PDB file of C-alpha atoms in Angstrom:
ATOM      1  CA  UNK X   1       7.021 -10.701   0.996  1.00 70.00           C
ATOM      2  CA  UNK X   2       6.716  -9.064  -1.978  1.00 72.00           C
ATOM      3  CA  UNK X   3       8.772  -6.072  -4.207  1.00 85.00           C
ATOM      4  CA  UNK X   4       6.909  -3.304  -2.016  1.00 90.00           C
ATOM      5  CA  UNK X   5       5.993   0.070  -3.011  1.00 91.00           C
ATOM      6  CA  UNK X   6       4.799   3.110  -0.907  1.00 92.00           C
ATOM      7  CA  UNK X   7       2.445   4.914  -2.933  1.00 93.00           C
ATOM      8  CA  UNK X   8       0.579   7.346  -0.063  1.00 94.00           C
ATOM      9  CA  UNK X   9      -0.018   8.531   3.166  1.00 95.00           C
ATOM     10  CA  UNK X  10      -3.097   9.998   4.701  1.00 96.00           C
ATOM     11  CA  UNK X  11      -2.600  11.575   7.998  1.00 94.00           C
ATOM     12  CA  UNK X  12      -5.406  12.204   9.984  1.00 95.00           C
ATOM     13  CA  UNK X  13      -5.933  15.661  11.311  1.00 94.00           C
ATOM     14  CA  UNK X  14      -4.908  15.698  14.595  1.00 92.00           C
ATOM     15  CA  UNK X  15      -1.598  13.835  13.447  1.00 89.00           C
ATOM     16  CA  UNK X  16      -2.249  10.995  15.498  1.00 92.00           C
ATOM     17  CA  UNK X  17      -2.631   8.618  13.127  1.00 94.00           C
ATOM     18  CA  UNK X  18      -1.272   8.086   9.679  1.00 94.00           C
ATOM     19  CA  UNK X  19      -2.387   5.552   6.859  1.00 96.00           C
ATOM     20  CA  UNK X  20      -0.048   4.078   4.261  1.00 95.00           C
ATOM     21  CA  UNK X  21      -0.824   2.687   1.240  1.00 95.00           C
ATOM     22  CA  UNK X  22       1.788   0.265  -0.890  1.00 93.00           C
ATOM     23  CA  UNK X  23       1.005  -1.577  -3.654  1.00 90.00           C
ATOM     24  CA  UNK X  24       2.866  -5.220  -4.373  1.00 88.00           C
ATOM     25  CA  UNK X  25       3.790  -6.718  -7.290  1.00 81.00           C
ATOM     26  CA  UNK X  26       3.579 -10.347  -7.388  1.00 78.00           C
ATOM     27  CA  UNK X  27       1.325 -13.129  -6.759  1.00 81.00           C
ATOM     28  CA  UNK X  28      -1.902 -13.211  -4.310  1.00 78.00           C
ATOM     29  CA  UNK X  29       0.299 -14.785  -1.636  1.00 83.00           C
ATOM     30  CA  UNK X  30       2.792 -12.359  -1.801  1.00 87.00           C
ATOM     31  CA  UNK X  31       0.058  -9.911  -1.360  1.00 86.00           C
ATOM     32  CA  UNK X  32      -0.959 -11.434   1.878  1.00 88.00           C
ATOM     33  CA  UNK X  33       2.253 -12.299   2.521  1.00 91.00           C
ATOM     34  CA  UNK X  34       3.356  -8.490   2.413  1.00 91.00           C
ATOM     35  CA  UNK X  35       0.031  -7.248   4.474  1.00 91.00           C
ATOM     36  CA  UNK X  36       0.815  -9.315   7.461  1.00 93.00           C
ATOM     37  CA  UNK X  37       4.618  -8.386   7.528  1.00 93.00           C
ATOM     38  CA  UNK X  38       3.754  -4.524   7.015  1.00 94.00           C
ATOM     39  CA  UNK X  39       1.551  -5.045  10.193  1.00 92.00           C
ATOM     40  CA  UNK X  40       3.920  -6.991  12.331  1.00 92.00           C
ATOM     41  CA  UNK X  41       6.203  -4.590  11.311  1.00 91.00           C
ATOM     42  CA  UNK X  42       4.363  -1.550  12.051  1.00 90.00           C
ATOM     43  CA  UNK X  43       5.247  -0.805  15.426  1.00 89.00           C
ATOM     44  CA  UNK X  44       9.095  -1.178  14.670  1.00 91.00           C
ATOM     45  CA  UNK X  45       8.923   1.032  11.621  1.00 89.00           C
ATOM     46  CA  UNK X  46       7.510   3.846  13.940  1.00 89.00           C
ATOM     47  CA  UNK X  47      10.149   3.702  16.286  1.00 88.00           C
ATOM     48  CA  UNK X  48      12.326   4.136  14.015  1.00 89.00           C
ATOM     49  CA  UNK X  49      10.740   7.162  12.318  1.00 86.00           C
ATOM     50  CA  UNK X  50      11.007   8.162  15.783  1.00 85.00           C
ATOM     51  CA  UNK X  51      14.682   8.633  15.763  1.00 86.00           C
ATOM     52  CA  UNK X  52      15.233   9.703  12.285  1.00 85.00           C
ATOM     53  CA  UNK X  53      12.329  13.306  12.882  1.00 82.00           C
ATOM     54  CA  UNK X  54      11.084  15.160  15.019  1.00 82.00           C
ATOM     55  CA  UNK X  55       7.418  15.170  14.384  1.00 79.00           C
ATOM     56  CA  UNK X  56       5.258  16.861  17.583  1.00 80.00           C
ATOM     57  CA  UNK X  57       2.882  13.471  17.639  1.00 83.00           C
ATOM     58  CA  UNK X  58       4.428  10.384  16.584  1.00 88.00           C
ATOM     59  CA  UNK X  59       1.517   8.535  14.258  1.00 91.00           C
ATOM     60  CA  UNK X  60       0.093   5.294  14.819  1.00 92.00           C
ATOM     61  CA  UNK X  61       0.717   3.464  11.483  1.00 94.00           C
ATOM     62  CA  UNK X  62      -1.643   1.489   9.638  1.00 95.00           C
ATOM     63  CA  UNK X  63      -1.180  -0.382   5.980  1.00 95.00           C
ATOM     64  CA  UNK X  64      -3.957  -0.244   3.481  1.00 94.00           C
ATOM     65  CA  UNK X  65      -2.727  -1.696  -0.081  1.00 92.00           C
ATOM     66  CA  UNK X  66      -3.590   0.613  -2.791  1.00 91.00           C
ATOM     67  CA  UNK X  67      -6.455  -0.182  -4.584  1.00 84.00           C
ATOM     68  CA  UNK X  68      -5.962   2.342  -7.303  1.00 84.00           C
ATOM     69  CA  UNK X  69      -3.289  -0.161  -8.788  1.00 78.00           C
ATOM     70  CA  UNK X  70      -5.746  -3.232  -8.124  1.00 78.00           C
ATOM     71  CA  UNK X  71      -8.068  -1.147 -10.238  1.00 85.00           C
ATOM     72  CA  UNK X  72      -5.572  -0.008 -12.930  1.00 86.00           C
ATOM     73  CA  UNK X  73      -4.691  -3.559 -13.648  1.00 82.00           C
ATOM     74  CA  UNK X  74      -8.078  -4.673 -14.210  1.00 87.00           C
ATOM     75  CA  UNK X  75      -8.829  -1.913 -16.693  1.00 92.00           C
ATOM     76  CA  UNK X  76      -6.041  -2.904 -18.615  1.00 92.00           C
ATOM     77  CA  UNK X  77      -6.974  -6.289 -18.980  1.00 91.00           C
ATOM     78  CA  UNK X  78     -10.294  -5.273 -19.979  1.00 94.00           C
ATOM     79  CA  UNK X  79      -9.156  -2.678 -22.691  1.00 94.00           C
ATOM     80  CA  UNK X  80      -6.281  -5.851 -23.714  1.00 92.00           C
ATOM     81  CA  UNK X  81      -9.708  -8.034 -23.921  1.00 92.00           C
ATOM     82  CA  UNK X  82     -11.661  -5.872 -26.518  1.00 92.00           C
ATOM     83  CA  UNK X  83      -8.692  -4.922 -28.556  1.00 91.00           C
ATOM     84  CA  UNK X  84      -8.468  -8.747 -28.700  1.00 90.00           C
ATOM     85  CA  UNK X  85     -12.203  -9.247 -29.533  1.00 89.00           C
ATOM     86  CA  UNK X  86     -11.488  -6.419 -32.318  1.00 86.00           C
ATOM     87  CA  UNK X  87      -8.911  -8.292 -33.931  1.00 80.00           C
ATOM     88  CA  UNK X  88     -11.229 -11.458 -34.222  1.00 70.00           C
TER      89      UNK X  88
END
């Protein structure tokens, strides 16, 4: 597993259901390495935000990794590719 970080939550309406999103840092296998563990996990990690709140509904939690950092990195390396191509 990866050095995790929660970025987000979307929580659906009828509070039922909530969505986090985490981005990783590290290789691709510690990417999928991270996704599976944050799903096994999943059930465990709401019972215990069960005892720490009192929330009406307990959510359902599901892990989406963040494709806004995904994205963000590629940019970079683009912009990091034509200030290269500049320099040539």
């Amino acid at each position: 597993m990866g050095f995790v970080t929660l970025t987000g939550v979307d929580v659906s309406p009828d509070l039922r259901q909530a969505t986090v999103y985490y981005s990783v840092l590290g290789p691709a296998e510690q990417h999928e390495a991270t996704s599976k563990a944050l799903h096994h996990a999943g059930s465990h990690l709401r019972a215990v935000l069960g005892h720490q709140v009192r929330l009406k509904y307990l959510p359902r939690l599901s892990f989406r990794e963040d494709p806004a950092i995904t994205t963000g990195q590629r940019v970079e390396e683009i912009i990091r590719e034509l200030h290269r191509q500049e320099g040539q």
